[in-house]
Short mmCIF file of C-alpha atoms in Angstrom, two decimals:
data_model
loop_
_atom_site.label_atom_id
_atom_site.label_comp_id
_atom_site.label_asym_id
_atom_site.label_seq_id
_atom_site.Cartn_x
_atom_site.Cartn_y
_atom_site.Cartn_z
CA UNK A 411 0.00 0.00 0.00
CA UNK A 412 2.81 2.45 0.01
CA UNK A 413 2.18 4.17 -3.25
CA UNK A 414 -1.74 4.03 -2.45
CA UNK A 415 -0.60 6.13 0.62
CA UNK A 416 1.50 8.62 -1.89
CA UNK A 417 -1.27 9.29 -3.92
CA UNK A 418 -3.43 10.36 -1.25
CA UNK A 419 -0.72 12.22 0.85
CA UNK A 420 -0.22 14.02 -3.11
CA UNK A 421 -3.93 14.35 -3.60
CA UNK A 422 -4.41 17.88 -2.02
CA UNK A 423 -2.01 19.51 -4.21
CA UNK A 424 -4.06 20.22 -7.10
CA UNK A 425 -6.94 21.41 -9.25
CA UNK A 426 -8.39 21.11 -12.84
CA UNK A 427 -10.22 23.45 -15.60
CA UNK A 428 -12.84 23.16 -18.62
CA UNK A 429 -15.66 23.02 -20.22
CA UNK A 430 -13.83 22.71 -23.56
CA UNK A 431 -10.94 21.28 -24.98
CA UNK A 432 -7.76 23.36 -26.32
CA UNK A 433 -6.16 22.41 -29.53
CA UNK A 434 -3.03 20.43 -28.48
CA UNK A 435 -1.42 18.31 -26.06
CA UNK A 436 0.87 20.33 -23.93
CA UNK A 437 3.85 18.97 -21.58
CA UNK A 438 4.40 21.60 -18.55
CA UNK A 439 7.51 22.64 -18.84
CA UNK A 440 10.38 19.63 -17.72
CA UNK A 441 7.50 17.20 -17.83
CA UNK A 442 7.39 13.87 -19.70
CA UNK A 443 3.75 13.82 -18.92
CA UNK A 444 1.28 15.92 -20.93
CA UNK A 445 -2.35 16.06 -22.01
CA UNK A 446 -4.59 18.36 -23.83
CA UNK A 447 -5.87 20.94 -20.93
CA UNK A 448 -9.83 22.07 -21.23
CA UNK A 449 -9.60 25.63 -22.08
CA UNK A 450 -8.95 28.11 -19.31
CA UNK A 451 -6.34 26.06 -17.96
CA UNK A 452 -2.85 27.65 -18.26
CA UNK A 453 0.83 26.03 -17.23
CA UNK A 454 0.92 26.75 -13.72
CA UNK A 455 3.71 29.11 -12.23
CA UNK A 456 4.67 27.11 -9.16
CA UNK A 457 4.04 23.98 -9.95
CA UNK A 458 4.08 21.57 -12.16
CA UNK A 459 0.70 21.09 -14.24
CA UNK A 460 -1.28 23.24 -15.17
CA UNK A 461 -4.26 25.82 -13.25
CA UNK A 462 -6.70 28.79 -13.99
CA UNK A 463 -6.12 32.37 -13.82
CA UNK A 464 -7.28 32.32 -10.57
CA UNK A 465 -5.60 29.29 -9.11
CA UNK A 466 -9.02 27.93 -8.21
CA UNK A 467 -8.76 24.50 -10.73
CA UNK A 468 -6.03 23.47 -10.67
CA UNK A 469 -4.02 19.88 -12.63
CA UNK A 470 -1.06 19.01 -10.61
CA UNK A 471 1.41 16.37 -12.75
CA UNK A 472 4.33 14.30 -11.07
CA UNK A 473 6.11 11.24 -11.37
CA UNK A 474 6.80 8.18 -9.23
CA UNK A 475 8.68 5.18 -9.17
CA UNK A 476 7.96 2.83 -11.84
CA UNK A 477 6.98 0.11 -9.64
CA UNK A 478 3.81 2.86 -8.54
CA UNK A 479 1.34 1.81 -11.01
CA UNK A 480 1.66 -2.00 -11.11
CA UNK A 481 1.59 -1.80 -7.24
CA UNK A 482 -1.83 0.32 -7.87
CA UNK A 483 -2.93 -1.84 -10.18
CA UNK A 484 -2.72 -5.02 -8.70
CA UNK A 485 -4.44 -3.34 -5.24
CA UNK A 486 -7.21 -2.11 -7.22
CA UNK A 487 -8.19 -5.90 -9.32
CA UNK A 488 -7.07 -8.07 -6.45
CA UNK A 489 -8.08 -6.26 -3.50
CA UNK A 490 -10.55 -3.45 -4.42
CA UNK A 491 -12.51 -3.19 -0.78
CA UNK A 492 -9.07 -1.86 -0.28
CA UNK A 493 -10.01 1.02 -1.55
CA UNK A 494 -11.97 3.61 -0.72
CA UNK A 495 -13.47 5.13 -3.32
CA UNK A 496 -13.83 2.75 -6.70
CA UNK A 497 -11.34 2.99 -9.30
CA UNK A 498 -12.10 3.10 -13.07
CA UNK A 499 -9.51 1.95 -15.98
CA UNK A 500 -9.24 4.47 -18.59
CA UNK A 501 -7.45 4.40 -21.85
CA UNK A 502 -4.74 6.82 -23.03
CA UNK A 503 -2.16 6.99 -25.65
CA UNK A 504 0.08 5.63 -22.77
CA UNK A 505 -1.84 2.64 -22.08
CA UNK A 506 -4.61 2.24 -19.98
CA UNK A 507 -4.66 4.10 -16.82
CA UNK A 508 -6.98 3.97 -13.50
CA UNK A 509 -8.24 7.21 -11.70
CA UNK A 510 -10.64 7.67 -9.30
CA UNK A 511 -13.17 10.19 -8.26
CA UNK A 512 -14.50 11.87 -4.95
CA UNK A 513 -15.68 14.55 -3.35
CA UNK A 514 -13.61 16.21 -0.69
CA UNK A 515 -12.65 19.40 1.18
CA UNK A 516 -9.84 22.41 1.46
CA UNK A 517 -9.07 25.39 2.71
CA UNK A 518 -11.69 26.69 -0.08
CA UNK A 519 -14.55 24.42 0.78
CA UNK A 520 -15.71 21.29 -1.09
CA UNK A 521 -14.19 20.09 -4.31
CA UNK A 522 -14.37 17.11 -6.70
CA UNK A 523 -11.24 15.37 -6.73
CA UNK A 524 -10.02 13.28 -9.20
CA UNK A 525 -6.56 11.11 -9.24
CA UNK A 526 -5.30 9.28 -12.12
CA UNK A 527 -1.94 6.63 -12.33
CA UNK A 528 -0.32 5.64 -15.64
CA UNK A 529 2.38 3.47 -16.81
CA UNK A 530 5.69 5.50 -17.99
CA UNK A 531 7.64 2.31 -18.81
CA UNK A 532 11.00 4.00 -16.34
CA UNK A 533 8.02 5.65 -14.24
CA UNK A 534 4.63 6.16 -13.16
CA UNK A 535 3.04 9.29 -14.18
CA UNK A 536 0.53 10.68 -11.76
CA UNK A 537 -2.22 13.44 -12.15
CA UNK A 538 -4.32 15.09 -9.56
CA UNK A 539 -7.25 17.60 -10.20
CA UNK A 540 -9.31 19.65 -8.01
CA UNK A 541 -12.54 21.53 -9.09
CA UNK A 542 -14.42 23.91 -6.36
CA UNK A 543 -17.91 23.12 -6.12
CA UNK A 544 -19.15 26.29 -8.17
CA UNK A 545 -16.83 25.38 -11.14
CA UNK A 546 -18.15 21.67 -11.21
CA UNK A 547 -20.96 22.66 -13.74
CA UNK A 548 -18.26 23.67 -16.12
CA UNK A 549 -15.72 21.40 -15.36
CA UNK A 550 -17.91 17.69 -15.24
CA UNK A 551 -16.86 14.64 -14.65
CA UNK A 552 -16.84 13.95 -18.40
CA UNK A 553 -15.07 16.87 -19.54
CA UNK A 554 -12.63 16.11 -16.77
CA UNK A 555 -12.31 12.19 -17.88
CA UNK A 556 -11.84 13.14 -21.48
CA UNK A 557 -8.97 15.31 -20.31
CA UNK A 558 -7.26 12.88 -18.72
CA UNK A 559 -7.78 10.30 -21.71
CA UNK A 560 -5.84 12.64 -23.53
CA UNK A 561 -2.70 12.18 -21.52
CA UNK A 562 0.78 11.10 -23.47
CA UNK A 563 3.76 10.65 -22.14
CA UNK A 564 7.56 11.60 -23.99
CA UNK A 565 10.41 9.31 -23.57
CA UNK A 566 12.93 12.81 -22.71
CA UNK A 567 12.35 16.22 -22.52
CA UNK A 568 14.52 18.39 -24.30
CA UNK A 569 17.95 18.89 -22.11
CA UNK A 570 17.85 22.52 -22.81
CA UNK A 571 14.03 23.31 -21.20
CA UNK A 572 15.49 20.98 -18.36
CA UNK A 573 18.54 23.27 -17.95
CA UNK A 574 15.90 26.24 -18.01
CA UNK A 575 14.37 25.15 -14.64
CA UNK A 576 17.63 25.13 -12.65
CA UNK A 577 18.32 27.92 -10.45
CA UNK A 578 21.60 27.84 -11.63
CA UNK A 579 23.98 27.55 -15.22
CA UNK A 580 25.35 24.92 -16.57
CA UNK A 581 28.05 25.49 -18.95
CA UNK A 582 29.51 21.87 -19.57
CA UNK A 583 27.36 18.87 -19.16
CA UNK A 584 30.78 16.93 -19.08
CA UNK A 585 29.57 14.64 -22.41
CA UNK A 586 27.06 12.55 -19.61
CA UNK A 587 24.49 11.02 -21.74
CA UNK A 588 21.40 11.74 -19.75
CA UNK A 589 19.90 15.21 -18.07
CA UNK A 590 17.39 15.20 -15.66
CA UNK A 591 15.80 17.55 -13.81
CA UNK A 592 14.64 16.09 -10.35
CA UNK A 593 11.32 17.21 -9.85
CA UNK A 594 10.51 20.94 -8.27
CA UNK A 595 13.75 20.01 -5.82
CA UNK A 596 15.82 22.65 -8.18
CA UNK A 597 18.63 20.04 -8.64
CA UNK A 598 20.22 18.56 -11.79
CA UNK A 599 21.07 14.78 -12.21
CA UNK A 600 23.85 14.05 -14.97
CA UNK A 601 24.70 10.46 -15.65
CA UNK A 602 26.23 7.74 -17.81
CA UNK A 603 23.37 5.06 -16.69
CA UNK A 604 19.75 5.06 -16.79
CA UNK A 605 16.36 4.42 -14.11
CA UNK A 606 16.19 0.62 -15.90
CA UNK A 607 19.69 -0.31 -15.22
CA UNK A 608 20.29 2.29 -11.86
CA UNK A 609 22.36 5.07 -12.28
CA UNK A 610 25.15 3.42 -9.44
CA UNK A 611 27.09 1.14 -11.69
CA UNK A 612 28.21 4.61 -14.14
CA UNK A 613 29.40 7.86 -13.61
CA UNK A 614 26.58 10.56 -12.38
CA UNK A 615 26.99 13.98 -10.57
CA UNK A 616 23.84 15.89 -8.82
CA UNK A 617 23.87 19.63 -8.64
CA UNK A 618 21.84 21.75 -6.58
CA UNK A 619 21.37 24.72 -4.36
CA UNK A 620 21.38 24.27 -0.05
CA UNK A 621 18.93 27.64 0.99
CA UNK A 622 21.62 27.76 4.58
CA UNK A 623 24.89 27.27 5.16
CA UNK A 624 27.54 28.66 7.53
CA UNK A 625 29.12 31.86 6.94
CA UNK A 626 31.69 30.73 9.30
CA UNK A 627 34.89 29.15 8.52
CA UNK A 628 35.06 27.30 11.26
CA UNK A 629 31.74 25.79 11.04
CA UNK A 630 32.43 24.60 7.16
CA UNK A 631 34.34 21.59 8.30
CA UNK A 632 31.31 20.02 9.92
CA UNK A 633 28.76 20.90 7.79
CA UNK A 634 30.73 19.51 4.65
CA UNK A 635 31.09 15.98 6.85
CA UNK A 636 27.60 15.48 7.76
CA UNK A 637 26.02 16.67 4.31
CA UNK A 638 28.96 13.99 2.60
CA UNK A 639 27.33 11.07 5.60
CA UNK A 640 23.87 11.94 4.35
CA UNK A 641 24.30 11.57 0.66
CA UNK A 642 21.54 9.30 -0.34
CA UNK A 643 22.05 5.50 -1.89
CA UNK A 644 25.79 5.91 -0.17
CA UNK A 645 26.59 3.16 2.42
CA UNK A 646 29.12 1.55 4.00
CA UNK A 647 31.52 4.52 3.73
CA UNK A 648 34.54 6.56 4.83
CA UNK A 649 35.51 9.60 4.29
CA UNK A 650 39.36 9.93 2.88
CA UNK A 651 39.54 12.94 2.11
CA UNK A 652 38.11 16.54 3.63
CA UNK A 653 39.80 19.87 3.24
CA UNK A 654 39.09 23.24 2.65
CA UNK A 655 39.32 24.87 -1.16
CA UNK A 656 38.92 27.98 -3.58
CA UNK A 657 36.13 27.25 -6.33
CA UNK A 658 36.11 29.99 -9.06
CA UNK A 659 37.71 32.33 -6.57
CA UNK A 660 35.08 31.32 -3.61
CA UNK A 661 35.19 29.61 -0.42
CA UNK A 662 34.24 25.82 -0.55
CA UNK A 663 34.95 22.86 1.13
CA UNK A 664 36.22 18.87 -0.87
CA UNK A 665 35.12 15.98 1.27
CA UNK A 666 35.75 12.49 -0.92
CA UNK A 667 34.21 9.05 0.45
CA UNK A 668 34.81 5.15 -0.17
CA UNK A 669 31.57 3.29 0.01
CA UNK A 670 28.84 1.25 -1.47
CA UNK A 671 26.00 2.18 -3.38
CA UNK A 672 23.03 1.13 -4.90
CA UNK A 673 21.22 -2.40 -5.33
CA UNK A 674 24.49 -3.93 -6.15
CA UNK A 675 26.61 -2.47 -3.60
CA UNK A 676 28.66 -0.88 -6.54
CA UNK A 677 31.91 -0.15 -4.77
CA UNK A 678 32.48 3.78 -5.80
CA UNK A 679 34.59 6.27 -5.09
CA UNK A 680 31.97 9.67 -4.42
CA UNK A 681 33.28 13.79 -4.10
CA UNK A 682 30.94 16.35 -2.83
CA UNK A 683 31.96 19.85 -3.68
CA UNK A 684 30.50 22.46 -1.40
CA UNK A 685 30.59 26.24 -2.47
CA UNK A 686 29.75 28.75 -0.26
CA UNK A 687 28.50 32.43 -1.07
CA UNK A 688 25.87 34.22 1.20
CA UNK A 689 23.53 32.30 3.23
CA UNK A 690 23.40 29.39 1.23
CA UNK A 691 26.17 26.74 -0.43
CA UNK A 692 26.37 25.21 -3.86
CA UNK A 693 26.81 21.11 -3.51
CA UNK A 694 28.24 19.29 -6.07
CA UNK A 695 28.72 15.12 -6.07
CA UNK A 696 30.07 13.04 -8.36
CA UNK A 697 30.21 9.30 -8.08
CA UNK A 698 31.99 7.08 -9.78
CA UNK A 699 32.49 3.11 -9.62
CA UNK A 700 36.13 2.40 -8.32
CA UNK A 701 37.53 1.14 -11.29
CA UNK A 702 36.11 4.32 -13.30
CA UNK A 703 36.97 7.00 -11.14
CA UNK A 704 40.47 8.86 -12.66
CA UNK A 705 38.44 8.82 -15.95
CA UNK A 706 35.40 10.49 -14.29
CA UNK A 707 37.07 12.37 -12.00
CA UNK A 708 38.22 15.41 -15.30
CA UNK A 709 34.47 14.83 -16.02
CA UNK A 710 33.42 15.93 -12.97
CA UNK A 711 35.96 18.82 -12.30
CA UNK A 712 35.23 20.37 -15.33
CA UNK A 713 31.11 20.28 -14.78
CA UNK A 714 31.58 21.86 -11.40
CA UNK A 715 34.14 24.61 -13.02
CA UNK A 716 31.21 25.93 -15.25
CA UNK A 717 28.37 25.98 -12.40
CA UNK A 718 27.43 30.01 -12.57
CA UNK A 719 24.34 32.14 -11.10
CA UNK A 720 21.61 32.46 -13.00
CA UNK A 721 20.81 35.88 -13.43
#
């Protein structure tokens, strides 16, 4: 039941539109998940889907682990008293998809709410839509239905409108052969490997911003070894390395570690880069199988080198 859990704990977070269709399927921007929104319904500034101009319907759009909808889908054939509310197959261009429908209550008042799971082959697109009560003549359970039966889904999205989300610049992608945004976290994954063979066994950095960090010196030290203990997927490691450096002419902080990682316990060799400038700290890792890692290591240096504000 865990992902059964997820989709309710990600059911608040959205809304839908229309009483009419508009002319093409649109993916928000960094999605692989689009549809053809009912007209009114605009890409949505701080999220990820799409809403009206007054933020009352909104379509949130996310992704989960592949193993999400076969975990849904099994629950809902072979155990559907499970469920709460009944769940209906529908058939996209993906493949067929089950949603459900309900009523249920916000900060606004009552709303129909209607949650949809489809297969993405390397992931499980989800969709959740919320219509207030007085918009529910508009936006019907049909028009609603036929909106989500209009959902594709896109192998990549272009690395550039990735690149677009980041808080940040990216001036050398260091030849990696994938580029993914992660999500509304605001960080950037760059690999060799892929979600169907795990990203562990190849070379792969991960970029992103930390909001606080110390301004003290003498605080770096300590913050640089417990964010390098915490890196996620890492076990079984020690730190060889941790020392104070100059990034592009700013304060940072090197930390290496000799672990395991991933399903395989992939012996690797990982750096975490830590750049600090105001309030907050730029964190870089690269990781690296053992046997890979003076070949990576350039890769990684010269990624890191061309990390610049966005501005």
């Amino acid at each position: 039941m865990t992902y059964l859990r997820l989709l309710s704990a990600l059911a608040w977070l959205t809304v839908t539109t229309g009483g009419a269709f508009a002319a093409d399927q649109v993916f928000p921007t960094g999605a692989r998940i689009g549809m053809t929104p009912l007209v009114g319904l605009v890409p949505a500034k701080t999220f990820t889907g799409f809403e009206t101009e007054d933020q009352s319907v909104k379509v949130l759009i996310a992704e989960l682990p592949a193993a999400a909808y076969g975990e849904v889908m099994n629950t809902f054939k072979n155990n559907p008293a499970i469920a709460s509310v009944k769940p209906e197959s529908l058939e996209t261009a993906a493949g067929t998809a089950y949603y459900t429908v309900d009523n249920a209550k916000n900060t606004s008042g009552v709303i129909r709410h209607y949650s949809m799971i489809l297969s993405g082959g390397t992931f499980s697109g989800y969709v959740d839509v919320q219509v207030p009560e007085n918009a529910t003549k508009i936006y019907s359970d049909d028009a609603v239905r036929q909106m989500l039966a209009s959902a594709v889904i896109r192998k990549e999205v272009p690395v550039n409108e990735q690149l677009s989300l980041m808080p940040f610049k990216v001036g050398n992608l260091g030849d990696f052969k994938n580029v993914r945004a992660l999500g509304a976290t605001g960080a950037l994954l760059l690999a060799d490997g892929d979600e169907t063979k795990g990203f562990e066994a190849a070379p792969f950095m991960v970029i992103g911003l930390m909001a606080s960090a110390p301004t003290e010196p003498e605080d770096r030290a300590r913050f640089a070894d417990q964010a390098a203990r915490a890196i996620p997927g890492l076990h079984t490691g020690h730190i060889t390395m941790s020392e104070p450096v100059r990034i592009e002419s700013m304060a940072g902080y090197e930390t290496r570690i000799d672990g395991t990682s991933g399903r395989d316990n992939t012996p690797v060799t990982v750096v975490q880069w830590m750049r600090f400038g105001g309030q907050g700290a730029m964190r870089v890792i690269g990781s690296a199988p053992r046997d890979q890692w003076e070949k990576a290591f350039p890769r990684f240096r010269a990624v890191r080198d061309s990390i610049a504000p966005r501005s």
